[in-house]
Coordinates of C-alpha atoms and ligand atoms in Angstrom, one line a residue:
M609 CA 67.1 108.7 104.1
T610 CA 69.4 110.6 101.8
L611 CA 71.7 113.5 102.7
P612 CA 71.8 116.9 100.9
H613 CA 74.6 117.2 98.5
P614 CA 73.7 120.6 96.8
A615 CA 76.9 121.2 94.9
L616 CA 77.2 117.7 93.7
S617 CA 73.5 117.6 92.7
A618 CA 73.9 120.8 90.7
T619 CA 77.2 119.8 88.9
D620 CA 76.6 116.1 88.4
P621 CA 73.1 115.0 89.1
E622 CA 73.8 111.5 87.6
L623 CA 76.5 110.8 90.2
A624 CA 74.5 112.6 93.0
A625 CA 71.7 110.1 92.3
L626 CA 74.0 107.2 92.7
V627 CA 75.3 108.5 96.0
G628 CA 71.7 109.0 97.1
A629 CA 70.9 105.4 96.1
E630 CA 73.9 104.0 98.0
E631 CA 72.8 106.0 101.1
Q632 CA 69.4 104.5 100.8
L633 CA 70.8 101.0 100.4
Q634 CA 73.0 101.4 103.4
A635 CA 70.2 102.8 105.5
E636 CA 67.6 100.2 104.6
T637 CA 69.6 97.0 104.7
L638 CA 71.1 94.9 107.5
R639 CA 74.8 95.0 106.8
L640 CA 76.5 91.9 108.2
I641 CA 79.8 92.1 106.4
P642 CA 82.3 92.0 109.2
S643 CA 84.9 94.2 107.6
E644 CA 82.4 97.0 107.0
N645 CA 81.0 99.7 109.3
Y646 CA 79.4 103.1 109.4
V647 CA 81.6 106.1 110.0
S648 CA 80.3 109.0 112.1
A649 CA 79.1 112.2 110.5
A650 CA 82.3 113.8 111.9
V651 CA 84.6 111.3 110.2
L652 CA 82.6 111.7 107.0
E653 CA 83.0 115.5 107.1
A654 CA 86.7 115.3 107.9
S655 CA 87.3 113.1 104.9
G656 CA 85.5 115.5 102.6
T657 CA 87.6 118.6 103.4
V658 CA 90.0 120.9 101.5
L659 CA 92.9 118.9 103.0
Q660 CA 92.3 116.9 99.8
N661 CA 94.0 119.7 97.9
K662 CA 97.4 119.5 99.6
Y663 CA 100.5 117.6 98.6
S664 CA 102.8 116.7 101.5
E665 CA 105.3 114.0 100.6
G666 CA 107.5 113.2 103.5
Y667 CA 106.7 113.4 107.2
A668 CA 105.8 116.3 109.6
G669 CA 108.7 118.7 109.8
R670 CA 110.5 116.9 106.9
R671 CA 108.4 117.6 103.8
Y672 CA 109.3 118.0 100.1
Y673 CA 106.7 120.7 99.5
E674 CA 106.1 124.0 101.3
G675 CA 102.8 125.2 102.8
Q676 CA 102.7 122.5 105.5
Q677 CA 101.8 124.8 108.4
V678 CA 98.5 123.0 108.9
I679 CA 99.0 119.6 107.4
D680 CA 102.0 118.9 109.7
Q681 CA 99.7 119.6 112.7
V682 CA 97.0 117.3 111.3
E683 CA 99.4 114.4 110.8
R684 CA 101.1 114.9 114.2
L685 CA 97.6 114.9 115.8
A686 CA 96.7 111.6 114.1
V687 CA 100.1 110.0 115.0
A688 CA 99.8 111.2 118.7
R689 CA 96.3 109.8 119.0
A690 CA 97.3 106.5 117.5
K691 CA 100.2 106.2 119.9
A692 CA 98.1 107.0 122.9
L693 CA 95.2 104.8 121.9
F694 CA 97.2 101.7 121.2
G695 CA 100.1 102.4 123.6
V696 CA 102.8 102.2 120.9
E697 CA 106.0 104.1 120.5
H698 CA 105.7 104.7 116.8
A699 CA 102.8 105.1 114.4
N700 CA 102.7 105.8 110.6
V701 CA 99.3 106.9 109.4
Q702 CA 100.1 107.3 105.7
P703 CA 99.5 103.9 104.2
Y704 CA 96.7 104.2 101.6
S705 CA 95.0 101.0 102.8
G706 CA 95.6 97.7 104.5
S707 CA 97.2 96.0 101.4
P708 CA 99.8 98.7 100.8
A709 CA 100.5 98.9 104.5
N710 CA 101.4 95.2 104.4
L711 CA 103.5 95.6 101.3
A712 CA 105.5 98.3 103.1
V713 CA 106.2 95.7 105.8
Y714 CA 107.8 93.4 103.3
L715 CA 109.8 96.3 101.9
A716 CA 111.1 97.1 105.4
F717 CA 112.1 93.6 106.5
A718 CA 112.6 91.3 103.5
E719 CA 114.2 91.0 100.1
P720 CA 112.4 89.6 97.0
G721 CA 112.6 85.8 97.1
D722 CA 112.8 85.7 100.9
T723 CA 110.5 83.3 102.8
V724 CA 107.5 84.8 104.6
M725 CA 104.8 83.0 106.5
G726 CA 101.2 83.7 107.0
M727 CA 97.8 82.0 107.3
A728 CA 96.5 80.5 104.1
L729 CA 93.7 82.5 102.5
P730 CA 91.2 79.6 102.4
M731 CA 91.9 79.1 106.2
G732 CA 91.0 82.7 107.0
G733 CA 94.3 84.5 106.2
H734 CA 94.6 87.6 104.0
L735 CA 95.9 87.7 100.4
T736 CA 98.8 89.9 101.4
H737 CA 100.1 87.3 103.9
G738 CA 102.0 85.6 101.1
W739 CA 99.2 84.0 99.1
G740 CA 100.1 83.0 95.6
V741 CA 97.9 85.3 93.5
S742 CA 99.1 88.4 95.5
A743 CA 102.3 90.2 94.7
T744 CA 103.4 89.1 98.2
G745 CA 103.2 85.5 97.2
K746 CA 104.7 86.1 93.7
W747 CA 107.7 88.2 94.8
F748 CA 108.3 86.3 98.1
R749 CA 108.2 82.6 99.0
G750 CA 105.0 82.3 101.0
V751 CA 104.6 79.3 103.3
Q752 CA 101.2 79.0 104.9
Y753 CA 99.7 77.6 108.1
G754 CA 96.1 76.8 108.7
V755 CA 93.7 75.7 111.3
R756 CA 93.0 72.1 112.5
Q757 CA 90.1 70.4 110.7
D758 CA 88.6 69.0 113.9
T759 CA 88.6 72.2 116.0
G760 CA 88.8 75.0 113.5
L761 CA 91.6 76.4 115.7
I762 CA 95.3 77.2 115.0
D763 CA 97.6 74.3 116.0
F764 CA 100.7 76.1 117.4
D765 CA 102.8 72.9 117.3
E766 CA 102.2 72.8 113.6
V767 CA 103.0 76.6 113.2
R768 CA 106.2 76.2 115.2
E769 CA 107.3 73.1 113.2
L770 CA 106.7 74.9 109.9
A771 CA 108.5 78.1 111.1
L772 CA 111.6 76.2 112.4
K773 CA 111.8 74.3 109.1
E774 CA 111.2 77.2 106.7
R775 CA 112.9 80.0 108.7
P776 CA 110.7 82.8 107.4
K777 CA 111.9 86.4 107.7
I778 CA 108.4 87.6 108.5
I779 CA 105.5 85.9 110.2
F780 CA 102.0 87.3 109.9
C781 CA 99.3 86.6 112.4
G782 CA 95.7 87.8 112.0
G783 CA 93.3 87.4 109.1
T784 CA 90.0 88.1 107.5
A785 CA 87.8 85.2 108.6
L786 CA 89.0 84.3 112.1
P787 CA 86.2 84.0 114.6
R788 CA 88.6 83.4 117.6
T789 CA 91.0 85.4 119.7
I790 CA 94.5 85.6 118.3
D791 CA 97.1 84.3 120.7
F792 CA 99.8 87.0 120.2
P793 CA 102.2 85.6 122.9
A794 CA 102.2 82.2 121.2
F795 CA 103.1 83.7 117.8
A796 CA 105.7 85.9 119.5
E797 CA 107.4 82.9 121.0
I798 CA 107.6 81.1 117.7
A799 CA 108.8 84.2 115.9
R800 CA 111.6 84.6 118.5
E801 CA 112.6 81.0 118.2
C802 CA 113.1 81.3 114.4
G803 CA 114.3 84.9 114.3
A804 CA 111.4 86.3 112.3
V805 CA 109.7 89.7 112.5
L806 CA 106.2 89.2 113.9
V807 CA 103.5 91.3 112.3
A808 CA 100.1 91.4 113.9
D809 CA 97.7 92.3 111.2
V810 CA 94.7 93.5 113.3
A811 CA 92.8 95.0 110.4
H812 CA 89.6 93.4 111.5
I813 CA 89.9 93.7 115.2
A814 CA 91.7 97.1 115.7
G815 CA 88.5 98.6 117.2
L816 CA 88.0 95.7 119.5
I817 CA 91.6 96.1 120.7
A818 CA 91.1 99.9 121.2
G819 CA 87.9 99.2 123.1
G820 CA 89.5 96.5 125.3
A821 CA 87.4 93.7 123.8
H822 CA 90.3 91.7 122.4
P823 CA 93.8 91.3 123.8
S824 CA 96.4 93.8 122.5
P825 CA 99.3 92.7 120.3
V826 CA 101.4 95.3 122.1
P827 CA 104.1 94.4 123.3
H828 CA 104.2 90.9 121.6
A829 CA 104.4 91.9 118.0
D830 CA 107.3 93.7 116.3
V831 CA 104.9 95.5 113.9
I832 CA 101.2 96.1 114.1
S833 CA 99.4 96.6 110.8
T834 CA 95.8 97.7 110.7
T835 CA 93.2 99.2 108.4
T836 CA 91.3 102.1 109.9
H837 CA 87.9 101.4 108.3
K838 CA 86.7 98.1 109.9
T839 CA 85.9 97.8 113.6
L840 CA 87.9 101.0 114.2
R841 CA 85.1 102.9 112.4
G842 CA 87.4 105.4 110.6
P843 CA 87.9 106.3 106.9
R844 CA 89.3 103.8 104.4
G845 CA 93.0 103.9 105.3
A846 CA 95.7 102.1 107.3
M847 CA 98.4 102.5 110.0
L848 CA 101.6 100.8 110.8
M849 CA 102.7 100.8 114.5
S850 CA 105.8 99.5 116.2
R851 CA 108.4 100.2 118.9
E852 CA 110.9 103.0 118.1
E853 CA 113.4 100.4 117.0
H854 CA 111.5 99.8 113.7
A855 CA 110.2 103.3 113.2
K856 CA 112.8 104.3 110.6
A857 CA 112.5 101.2 108.5
L858 CA 108.7 101.4 108.4
D859 CA 108.6 105.1 107.6
K860 CA 111.2 104.7 104.8
A861 CA 109.2 101.8 103.3
V862 CA 105.9 103.7 103.2
F863 CA 107.6 106.9 101.8
P864 CA 109.6 107.0 99.6
G865 CA 109.6 103.2 99.3
L866 CA 106.1 102.6 98.2
Q867 CA 103.9 105.7 98.1
G868 CA 104.0 109.4 97.1
G869 CA 101.9 112.0 98.8
P870 CA 99.7 111.0 101.8
H871 CA 95.9 111.4 101.5
N872 CA 95.6 114.3 104.0
Q873 CA 91.8 114.3 104.1
T874 CA 92.1 110.6 105.2
T875 CA 94.7 111.4 107.8
A876 CA 92.3 114.0 109.2
A877 CA 89.5 111.6 109.3
I878 CA 91.7 108.9 110.9
A879 CA 92.5 111.5 113.6
V880 CA 88.8 112.0 114.3
A881 CA 88.1 108.3 114.4
L882 CA 91.0 107.8 116.9
H883 CA 89.6 110.5 119.0
E884 CA 86.2 108.8 118.9
A885 CA 87.7 105.5 119.7
S886 CA 89.4 106.9 122.8
Q887 CA 86.0 107.8 124.4
P888 CA 84.3 105.7 127.0
S889 CA 81.4 105.2 124.6
F890 CA 83.7 103.4 122.2
R891 CA 84.6 100.8 124.9
T892 CA 80.9 100.2 125.3
Y893 CA 80.6 99.9 121.5
A894 CA 83.5 97.3 121.3
Q895 CA 82.0 95.2 124.1
S896 CA 78.6 95.3 122.5
V897 CA 80.0 94.2 119.1
V898 CA 81.4 91.1 120.8
A899 CA 78.3 90.5 123.0
N900 CA 76.1 90.8 119.9
A901 CA 78.3 88.3 117.9
R902 CA 78.1 85.8 120.8
A903 CA 74.3 86.2 121.0
L904 CA 74.0 85.8 117.3
A905 CA 76.2 82.7 117.2
E906 CA 74.1 81.2 120.0
A907 CA 70.9 81.9 118.2
L908 CA 72.3 80.4 114.9
L909 CA 73.5 77.3 116.8
D910 CA 70.0 77.0 118.3
R911 CA 68.6 77.0 114.7
G912 CA 70.9 74.1 113.7
F913 CA 73.6 76.1 111.9
D914 CA 77.2 74.8 111.7
L915 CA 79.7 77.5 112.8
V916 CA 83.4 77.2 112.1
S917 CA 85.2 76.6 115.5
G918 CA 81.8 76.3 117.1
G919 CA 81.2 80.0 117.7
T920 CA 83.0 83.2 118.1
D921 CA 85.2 85.3 120.5
N922 CA 85.1 88.5 118.5
H923 CA 82.9 90.3 115.9
L924 CA 82.9 87.6 113.2
I925 CA 81.0 84.4 112.5
L926 CA 81.9 81.9 109.8
M927 CA 79.0 79.8 108.8
D928 CA 79.4 76.4 107.1
L929 CA 76.2 75.9 105.1
T930 CA 77.1 72.3 104.0
P931 CA 74.6 70.7 106.3
K932 CA 71.9 73.0 104.9
E933 CA 72.7 71.9 101.4
V934 CA 72.7 75.5 100.2
P935 CA 76.0 76.8 98.6
G936 CA 77.4 79.9 100.2
K937 CA 77.0 82.0 97.1
V938 CA 73.4 81.0 96.6
A939 CA 72.7 81.9 100.2
A940 CA 74.6 85.2 100.0
K941 CA 72.8 86.3 96.9
A942 CA 69.4 85.3 98.3
L943 CA 70.1 87.1 101.6
D944 CA 71.1 90.2 99.6
R945 CA 67.7 90.2 98.0
A946 CA 66.2 89.9 101.5
G947 CA 68.1 93.1 102.6
I948 CA 70.7 91.2 104.5
V949 CA 74.2 91.9 103.2
V950 CA 76.8 89.2 103.8
N951 CA 79.7 87.7 101.7
Y952 CA 80.2 84.1 100.6
N953 CA 83.4 82.7 102.0
T954 CA 85.5 79.5 101.9
V955 CA 85.5 77.5 105.1
P956 CA 88.6 75.6 106.2
Y957 CA 89.1 72.4 104.1
D958 CA 86.3 73.6 101.8
P959 CA 85.5 70.9 99.3
R960 CA 84.0 73.5 97.0
K961 CA 85.8 76.1 94.8
P962 CA 86.8 79.5 96.1
F963 CA 84.4 81.3 93.7
D964 CA 81.6 79.0 94.8
P965 CA 82.4 78.0 98.4
S966 CA 80.5 76.4 101.3
G967 CA 80.2 79.2 103.7
I968 CA 79.1 82.8 104.4
R969 CA 80.9 85.2 106.7
I970 CA 78.9 87.6 108.9
G971 CA 79.7 90.0 111.7
T972 CA 78.2 92.6 114.1
P973 CA 80.3 95.8 113.8
S974 CA 77.7 97.6 111.5
L975 CA 74.5 96.6 113.3
T976 CA 76.1 97.5 116.6
S977 CA 76.9 101.0 115.2
R978 CA 73.2 101.4 114.6
G979 CA 72.4 100.6 118.2
L980 CA 71.1 97.0 117.8
G981 CA 71.7 94.9 121.0
T982 CA 71.7 91.3 122.1
E983 CA 67.9 91.5 122.3
H984 CA 67.7 91.8 118.5
M985 CA 70.0 88.9 117.7
A986 CA 67.2 86.2 117.7
A987 CA 65.4 88.2 115.0
V988 CA 68.6 88.5 113.0
A989 CA 69.3 84.7 113.3
D990 CA 65.7 84.1 112.3
W991 CA 65.9 86.2 109.2
I992 CA 69.2 84.4 108.2
D993 CA 67.5 81.0 108.8
R994 CA 64.4 81.9 106.8
G995 CA 66.6 83.5 104.1
V996 CA 68.8 80.4 103.7
T997 CA 65.7 78.1 103.6
A998 CA 64.1 80.4 101.0
A999 CA 67.4 80.4 99.0
G1000 CA 67.2 76.6 98.9
K1001 CA 63.6 76.7 97.6
E1002 CA 64.0 79.8 95.4
D1003 CA 61.1 81.3 97.4
E1004 CA 61.3 85.0 96.2
Q1005 CA 58.1 85.9 98.2
A1006 CA 59.7 84.8 101.5
L1007 CA 62.8 86.9 100.7
A1008 CA 60.6 89.9 99.9
T1009 CA 58.8 89.5 103.2
I1010 CA 62.1 89.4 105.1
R1011 CA 63.3 92.5 103.2
S1012 CA 60.4 94.5 104.4
E1013 CA 60.8 93.3 108.0
V1014 CA 64.5 94.2 107.9
A1015 CA 63.7 97.7 106.5
E1016 CA 61.3 98.3 109.3
L1017 CA 63.8 97.5 112.1
M1018 CA 66.5 99.5 110.3
S1019 CA 64.3 102.6 110.0
A1020 CA 64.0 102.5 113.8
H1021 CA 67.8 102.5 114.1
P1022 CA 69.3 105.1 111.9
A1023 CA 72.9 104.7 111.0
P1024 CA 75.6 107.1 112.1
G1025 CA 76.6 109.4 109.3
L1026 CA 73.2 108.8 107.6
A1027 CA 71.0 110.0 110.4
G1028 CA 71.3 113.7 109.8
Ligands
LIG1591 C1 91.0 94.1 105.2 C2 92.3 93.5 105.5 C3 93.5 93.9 104.8 C4 93.5 94.8 103.6 O1 92.9 96.0 103.7 P1 92.5 96.8 102.3 O2 92.3 98.1 102.9 O3 91.3 96.1 101.8 O4 93.6 96.7 101.4 C5 94.7 93.3 105.2 N1 94.8 92.4 106.2 C6 93.7 92.0 106.8 C7 93.8 90.9 107.9 C8 92.4 92.5 106.4 O5 91.3 92.0 107.1

């Protein structure tokens, strides 16, 4: 299934062919990367509009360029929808993506060299939470918490002890490989005790929060940072949200602190995604994402897989393949050949190296967007099980068989945005 791109095909057939190939890949494969999704045709259209052509440095009503009669309305609409959906006093929809959004938070609340605290990358945190290879760990003094080895869960006594000892200016909660509910009130209490700004980075779970399938960080966190393209099912972009008290500092940090002109076509597509996320059907979607992840986790446990923390509360499952004696990267690459797209990932206390870790990370946002339900999760677990076994035996025939079975199910469940 590929979409018509008449102008692109005429001007640049080489690039048009690549787009068509990507459409086919996305249509035929089972996409289990938990940070990915399928945007709707409406979001796709909005992000490909002439709003692309307009410069609009500044904020609505306070721009440095003229001709903002329409752009101001677009941005105001996106901001109003973000505020209504998440129940916040302030929203900035201009950050180019999640990483620049987080950098703007540092700019707003800390000076270079200040101490900041976040979850360690190999424990499930994000690079931008003060990890050493990131600018946030080079320009700030990052101290890092993790999860307990025996439970795979955050130990709040340990977080509190570290926070009171190190006195960070900013504490980040949230991450990229966390299969469990984030306890925002517990983080808020610690942040209060040590006088830190608490940032809830809900990039992965924003859609679950919007759909009522994960507790909201409002009003516990001082700042909420999120991407718009993961469970929220919008275009690649980000938002910063807060109470009115922090509005000015955040806005100034995004522009002129860090960025120039906002990507207005993205702002428009964010507005559309926020509208979609406010519909009753999105609540159903968010609940289904979680129900599917639970069912998939159960089906994997039934097949003898080891899951970090023993299961999942959200959209994400972190599998430790150590007992299967198949390295994460070998499994991920074999599953890719079988039409199942995952990413290899470190597991907490991983004895292997980050570029060759023990685990794979999977999630249910994309397959749920295609209408797969809990009744399909046994088949998905079975494909993963057979794929991992085939990876260990280098059985290419078995992988090819899985690939055709996957493609058959996928063809019966066309993806949003690709279905037309
Ligand atoms: C994805 C993610 C980001 C970064 O988003 P990009 O758009 O990739 O820059 C930041 N924080 C968390 C927790 C994420 O999951």
